[in-house]
């Protein structure tokens, strides 16, 4: 789906969700869901049971999910993708999806900012899928596995680099009102053929990589633990998971920690790429 069409469709969906319930019809909601191509099996179910009392609420919920998870409706994993996101979730995505849900309806953003948010969310999904594919390869050292591992690791770095670029432009708009330049989209980003972000990332992160593959694997595990502890501090204000969530309040301390987590994730991806190179 082209970006401009996707944005227009999301605007229609958000407008429907925010419409007064007395002005909504089940047929309109089902038709809108059909236009999105999102969860075709659910669409068929709604169509067969549209006279049930709970269907209007369910339509709203599924359409909200569509806004939060904008992915390719032709993806064979489409119906189950929500359950396949790795536990290491980008801390910014909750902010982005919430703002897409609300602000697309209010039309508060210029078109170029909407494109930034749309691409950021789509790339987040793509990166989650890539991480899943990388994990599925495992540590097999066949020629094919090594080549695939290296290709996927490079793509993950490329996607992360693009996401960082998009997030910086979005933050500049939110913080200072600076509208992103259209130049950001002059050359469509291709996750399968990223524009050589690897060397940039090696310079940006500043971490010292281990010399051998066993050292790199230990380094990767250390970074995984660091990230998990930092994310627990965001959610529980403790490095360990607690029985009840106690999110860190908004403020400078939370912002600093979120930035630290994002940086550590980029560093971990650099380590993963180095492992792929040596496998």
CSV table of C-alpha atoms in Angstrom, one decimal:
chain,number,residue,atom,x,y,z
A,1,UNK,CA,0.0,0.0,0.0
A,2,UNK,CA,1.5,3.4,-0.9
A,3,UNK,CA,2.3,5.6,2.0
A,4,UNK,CA,-0.2,8.4,1.1
A,5,UNK,CA,-3.0,5.9,0.6
A,6,UNK,CA,-2.1,4.3,3.9
A,7,UNK,CA,-2.2,7.6,5.7
A,8,UNK,CA,-5.6,8.5,4.2
A,9,UNK,CA,-7.0,5.2,5.2
A,10,UNK,CA,-5.8,5.5,8.8
A,11,UNK,CA,-7.4,8.9,8.9
A,12,UNK,CA,-10.7,7.4,7.9
A,13,UNK,CA,-10.3,4.7,10.5
A,14,UNK,CA,-9.5,7.1,13.2
A,15,UNK,CA,-12.4,9.4,12.2
A,16,UNK,CA,-14.8,6.4,12.4
A,17,UNK,CA,-13.5,5.4,15.8
A,18,UNK,CA,-13.9,8.9,17.2
A,19,UNK,CA,-17.4,9.3,15.7
A,20,UNK,CA,-20.4,9.5,18.0
A,21,UNK,CA,-21.7,6.0,18.5
A,22,UNK,CA,-25.2,7.1,17.3
A,23,UNK,CA,-23.7,8.1,13.9
A,24,UNK,CA,-21.9,4.8,13.4
A,25,UNK,CA,-23.3,1.8,11.6
A,26,UNK,CA,-22.0,-1.8,11.7
A,27,UNK,CA,-21.9,-1.9,7.9
A,28,UNK,CA,-19.7,1.1,7.7
A,29,UNK,CA,-17.3,-0.3,10.2
A,30,UNK,CA,-17.1,-3.7,8.5
A,31,UNK,CA,-16.6,-2.1,5.1
A,32,UNK,CA,-13.8,0.0,6.5
A,33,UNK,CA,-12.1,-3.1,8.0
A,34,UNK,CA,-12.4,-4.7,4.6
A,35,UNK,CA,-10.7,-1.7,3.0
A,36,UNK,CA,-7.7,-2.0,5.3
A,37,UNK,CA,-7.2,-5.7,4.4
A,38,UNK,CA,-6.4,-6.2,8.1
A,39,UNK,CA,-7.3,-9.6,9.6
A,40,UNK,CA,-9.5,-11.0,6.8
A,41,UNK,CA,-10.7,-13.9,8.9
A,42,UNK,CA,-12.0,-11.5,11.5
A,43,UNK,CA,-13.7,-9.4,8.8
A,44,UNK,CA,-15.5,-12.6,7.5
A,45,UNK,CA,-16.6,-13.4,11.1
A,46,UNK,CA,-18.0,-9.9,11.6
A,47,UNK,CA,-19.8,-10.1,8.3
A,48,UNK,CA,-21.5,-13.3,9.3
A,49,UNK,CA,-22.4,-12.1,12.8
A,50,UNK,CA,-23.1,-8.4,12.2
A,51,UNK,CA,-26.4,-8.4,14.0
A,52,UNK,CA,-24.8,-9.6,17.3
A,53,UNK,CA,-24.9,-6.9,20.0
A,54,UNK,CA,-21.2,-7.1,20.8
A,55,UNK,CA,-20.0,-6.6,17.2
A,56,UNK,CA,-19.9,-2.7,17.2
A,57,UNK,CA,-17.5,-2.7,20.1
A,58,UNK,CA,-15.4,-5.5,18.6
A,59,UNK,CA,-15.1,-3.6,15.3
A,60,UNK,CA,-13.8,-0.5,17.2
A,61,UNK,CA,-11.3,-2.7,19.0
A,62,UNK,CA,-10.0,-4.3,15.8
A,63,UNK,CA,-9.7,-1.0,14.0
A,64,UNK,CA,-7.8,0.5,16.9
A,65,UNK,CA,-5.4,-2.5,16.6
A,66,UNK,CA,-5.0,-1.7,12.9
A,67,UNK,CA,-3.9,1.9,13.8
A,68,UNK,CA,-1.5,0.6,16.4
A,69,UNK,CA,0.0,-2.2,14.2
A,70,UNK,CA,0.2,-0.9,10.6
A,71,UNK,CA,1.7,-3.8,8.6
A,72,UNK,CA,1.4,-5.3,5.2
A,73,UNK,CA,-2.0,-7.1,4.9
A,74,UNK,CA,-0.5,-9.6,2.5
A,75,UNK,CA,2.0,-10.8,5.0
A,76,UNK,CA,1.4,-14.5,5.6
A,77,UNK,CA,2.0,-14.0,9.3
A,78,UNK,CA,-0.5,-11.1,9.4
A,79,UNK,CA,-3.0,-12.7,11.8
A,80,UNK,CA,-0.5,-13.7,14.4
A,81,UNK,CA,2.1,-11.0,14.2
A,82,UNK,CA,1.0,-9.3,17.5
A,83,UNK,CA,2.1,-12.5,19.3
A,84,UNK,CA,5.5,-12.7,17.6
A,85,UNK,CA,7.1,-9.4,18.7
A,86,UNK,CA,10.2,-10.1,20.7
A,87,UNK,CA,10.3,-9.2,24.4
A,88,UNK,CA,12.9,-6.5,23.8
A,89,UNK,CA,10.3,-3.9,22.7
A,90,UNK,CA,11.4,-0.5,21.5
A,91,UNK,CA,10.4,1.9,24.3
A,92,UNK,CA,9.3,4.6,21.8
A,93,UNK,CA,6.7,2.5,20.0
A,94,UNK,CA,4.1,2.9,22.6
A,95,UNK,CA,4.3,6.6,22.3
A,96,UNK,CA,4.1,6.5,18.5
A,97,UNK,CA,1.2,4.1,18.3
A,98,UNK,CA,-0.8,6.1,20.9
A,99,UNK,CA,-0.2,9.3,19.0
A,100,UNK,CA,-1.1,7.7,15.7
A,101,UNK,CA,-4.4,6.5,17.2
A,102,UNK,CA,-5.3,10.0,18.6
A,103,UNK,CA,-3.6,12.6,16.5
A,104,UNK,CA,-4.4,11.1,13.1
A,105,UNK,CA,-8.0,11.6,13.9
A,106,UNK,CA,-7.4,15.2,15.1
A,107,UNK,CA,-5.2,15.9,12.0
A,108,UNK,CA,-2.8,17.8,14.2
A,109,UNK,CA,0.3,16.7,12.2
A,110,UNK,CA,1.5,18.0,8.8
A,111,UNK,CA,1.5,15.3,6.1
A,112,UNK,CA,5.3,14.8,6.3
A,113,UNK,CA,5.1,14.1,10.0
A,114,UNK,CA,2.4,11.5,9.4
A,115,UNK,CA,4.7,9.9,6.9
A,116,UNK,CA,7.4,9.8,9.5
A,117,UNK,CA,5.2,8.1,12.1
A,118,UNK,CA,3.8,5.7,9.5
A,119,UNK,CA,7.2,4.6,8.4
A,120,UNK,CA,8.6,4.4,11.9
A,121,UNK,CA,5.8,2.0,13.0
A,122,UNK,CA,6.1,-0.1,9.8
A,123,UNK,CA,9.9,-0.4,10.3
A,124,UNK,CA,9.4,-1.4,13.9
A,125,UNK,CA,7.3,-4.3,12.8
A,126,UNK,CA,9.8,-5.2,10.1
A,127,UNK,CA,12.6,-5.2,12.6
A,128,UNK,CA,10.6,-7.4,15.0
A,129,UNK,CA,10.2,-9.9,12.1
A,130,UNK,CA,13.9,-9.8,11.3
A,131,UNK,CA,14.8,-10.5,14.9
A,132,UNK,CA,12.5,-13.5,14.9
A,133,UNK,CA,14.1,-14.8,11.6
A,134,UNK,CA,17.6,-14.3,13.1
A,135,UNK,CA,16.6,-16.3,16.2
A,136,UNK,CA,15.2,-19.1,14.1
A,137,UNK,CA,18.5,-19.6,12.2
A,138,UNK,CA,20.1,-20.4,15.6
A,139,UNK,CA,23.9,-21.1,15.7
A,140,UNK,CA,24.1,-23.5,12.8
A,141,UNK,CA,27.2,-22.8,10.8
A,142,UNK,CA,26.3,-24.2,7.4
A,143,UNK,CA,27.2,-21.9,4.5
A,144,UNK,CA,23.6,-21.0,3.9
A,145,UNK,CA,22.9,-20.2,7.6
A,146,UNK,CA,26.0,-18.0,7.9
A,147,UNK,CA,25.1,-16.1,4.8
A,148,UNK,CA,21.5,-15.6,5.9
A,149,UNK,CA,22.6,-14.6,9.4
A,150,UNK,CA,24.9,-11.9,8.1
A,151,UNK,CA,22.3,-10.6,5.7
A,152,UNK,CA,19.6,-10.4,8.3
A,153,UNK,CA,21.9,-8.8,10.9
A,154,UNK,CA,22.9,-6.1,8.3
A,155,UNK,CA,19.2,-5.5,7.6
A,156,UNK,CA,18.4,-5.1,11.3
A,157,UNK,CA,21.2,-2.5,11.6
A,158,UNK,CA,19.9,-0.7,8.5
A,159,UNK,CA,16.3,-0.6,9.8
A,160,UNK,CA,17.5,0.6,13.2
A,161,UNK,CA,19.5,3.4,11.6
A,162,UNK,CA,16.5,4.5,9.6
A,163,UNK,CA,14.3,4.4,12.7
A,164,UNK,CA,16.7,6.5,14.6
A,165,UNK,CA,16.8,9.0,11.7
A,166,UNK,CA,13.0,9.2,11.7
A,167,UNK,CA,12.7,9.5,15.5
A,168,UNK,CA,15.1,12.4,15.6
A,169,UNK,CA,13.1,14.3,13.0
A,170,UNK,CA,9.9,13.6,14.8
A,171,UNK,CA,11.4,14.6,18.2
A,172,UNK,CA,12.6,17.9,16.6
A,173,UNK,CA,9.0,18.6,15.4
A,174,UNK,CA,7.5,17.7,18.8
A,175,UNK,CA,10.0,19.7,20.8
A,176,UNK,CA,10.7,22.7,18.6
A,177,UNK,CA,8.0,22.7,15.9
A,178,UNK,CA,10.6,22.0,13.2
A,179,UNK,CA,8.8,20.2,10.3
A,180,UNK,CA,10.8,17.4,8.8
A,181,UNK,CA,12.1,18.0,5.3
A,182,UNK,CA,10.6,16.1,2.4
A,183,UNK,CA,14.2,15.2,1.6
A,184,UNK,CA,13.8,12.5,4.2
A,185,UNK,CA,11.7,10.6,1.7
A,186,UNK,CA,13.6,11.4,-1.5
A,187,UNK,CA,14.9,7.8,-1.7
A,188,UNK,CA,12.5,5.2,-0.4
A,189,UNK,CA,14.1,3.1,2.3
A,190,UNK,CA,14.4,-0.6,1.4
A,191,UNK,CA,14.9,-2.8,4.5
A,192,UNK,CA,16.2,-5.6,2.3
A,193,UNK,CA,18.9,-3.3,0.8
A,194,UNK,CA,19.8,-0.7,3.5
A,195,UNK,CA,22.2,2.0,2.4
A,196,UNK,CA,25.3,0.6,4.2
A,197,UNK,CA,24.5,1.7,7.7
A,198,UNK,CA,26.9,-0.7,9.4
A,199,UNK,CA,30.1,1.4,9.3
A,200,UNK,CA,28.1,4.4,10.6
A,201,UNK,CA,26.9,2.4,13.5
A,202,UNK,CA,30.3,1.2,14.4
A,203,UNK,CA,31.4,4.8,14.7
A,204,UNK,CA,28.3,6.0,16.5
A,205,UNK,CA,28.1,3.4,19.3
A,206,UNK,CA,31.7,3.7,20.5
A,207,UNK,CA,31.7,0.2,22.1
A,208,UNK,CA,34.7,-2.1,22.0
A,209,UNK,CA,33.9,-5.4,20.5
A,210,UNK,CA,35.3,-8.7,21.7
A,211,UNK,CA,37.9,-10.3,19.4
A,212,UNK,CA,36.5,-13.8,19.2
A,213,UNK,CA,33.0,-15.2,18.7
A,214,UNK,CA,32.7,-16.7,22.2
A,215,UNK,CA,33.6,-13.3,23.6
A,216,UNK,CA,31.0,-11.6,21.4
A,217,UNK,CA,28.3,-14.1,22.5
A,218,UNK,CA,29.1,-13.3,26.2
A,219,UNK,CA,29.0,-9.6,25.3
A,220,UNK,CA,25.6,-10.0,23.6
A,221,UNK,CA,24.2,-11.8,26.7
A,222,UNK,CA,25.6,-9.0,28.9
A,223,UNK,CA,23.8,-6.4,26.8
A,224,UNK,CA,20.6,-8.4,26.9
A,225,UNK,CA,20.7,-8.4,30.7
A,226,UNK,CA,21.5,-4.7,30.8
A,227,UNK,CA,18.5,-3.9,28.5
A,228,UNK,CA,16.2,-6.1,30.5
A,229,UNK,CA,17.2,-4.5,33.8
A,230,UNK,CA,16.8,-1.0,32.3
A,231,UNK,CA,13.3,-1.8,30.9
A,232,UNK,CA,12.3,-3.2,34.2
A,233,UNK,CA,13.3,0.1,35.8
A,234,UNK,CA,10.9,1.8,33.4
A,235,UNK,CA,8.0,-0.5,34.2
A,236,UNK,CA,8.6,-1.3,37.9
A,237,UNK,CA,11.2,1.3,39.1
A,238,UNK,CA,13.3,-1.8,40.0
A,239,UNK,CA,15.8,-3.9,38.0
A,240,UNK,CA,13.7,-7.0,38.8
A,241,UNK,CA,10.2,-7.7,37.7
A,242,UNK,CA,7.7,-7.2,40.5
A,243,UNK,CA,4.2,-8.5,41.1
A,244,UNK,CA,2.7,-5.1,40.4
A,245,UNK,CA,3.7,-2.5,37.8
A,246,UNK,CA,4.9,0.8,39.1
A,247,UNK,CA,6.0,2.8,35.9
A,248,UNK,CA,8.6,5.5,36.2
A,249,UNK,CA,6.9,8.9,36.0
A,250,UNK,CA,7.4,11.2,33.1
A,251,UNK,CA,10.3,13.5,33.4
A,252,UNK,CA,14.0,14.0,32.7
A,253,UNK,CA,15.0,10.8,34.5
A,254,UNK,CA,12.7,8.7,32.4
A,255,UNK,CA,13.7,10.4,29.2
A,256,UNK,CA,17.4,9.8,30.0
A,257,UNK,CA,16.7,6.1,30.7
A,258,UNK,CA,14.7,5.7,27.5
A,259,UNK,CA,17.6,7.1,25.4
A,260,UNK,CA,20.0,4.8,27.2
A,261,UNK,CA,17.9,1.8,26.4
A,262,UNK,CA,17.7,2.8,22.7
A,263,UNK,CA,21.4,3.3,22.6
A,264,UNK,CA,22.1,-0.2,24.2
A,265,UNK,CA,19.8,-1.8,21.6
A,266,UNK,CA,21.7,-0.3,18.8
A,267,UNK,CA,24.9,-1.5,20.4
A,268,UNK,CA,23.5,-5.0,20.8
A,269,UNK,CA,22.6,-5.1,17.2
A,270,UNK,CA,26.2,-4.1,16.3
A,271,UNK,CA,27.4,-7.1,18.4
A,272,UNK,CA,24.9,-9.4,16.6
A,273,UNK,CA,26.3,-8.2,13.3
A,274,UNK,CA,29.8,-8.9,14.4
A,275,UNK,CA,28.8,-12.4,15.5
A,276,UNK,CA,27.2,-13.0,12.0
A,277,UNK,CA,30.4,-11.8,10.4
A,278,UNK,CA,32.5,-14.3,12.3
A,279,UNK,CA,30.2,-17.3,12.1
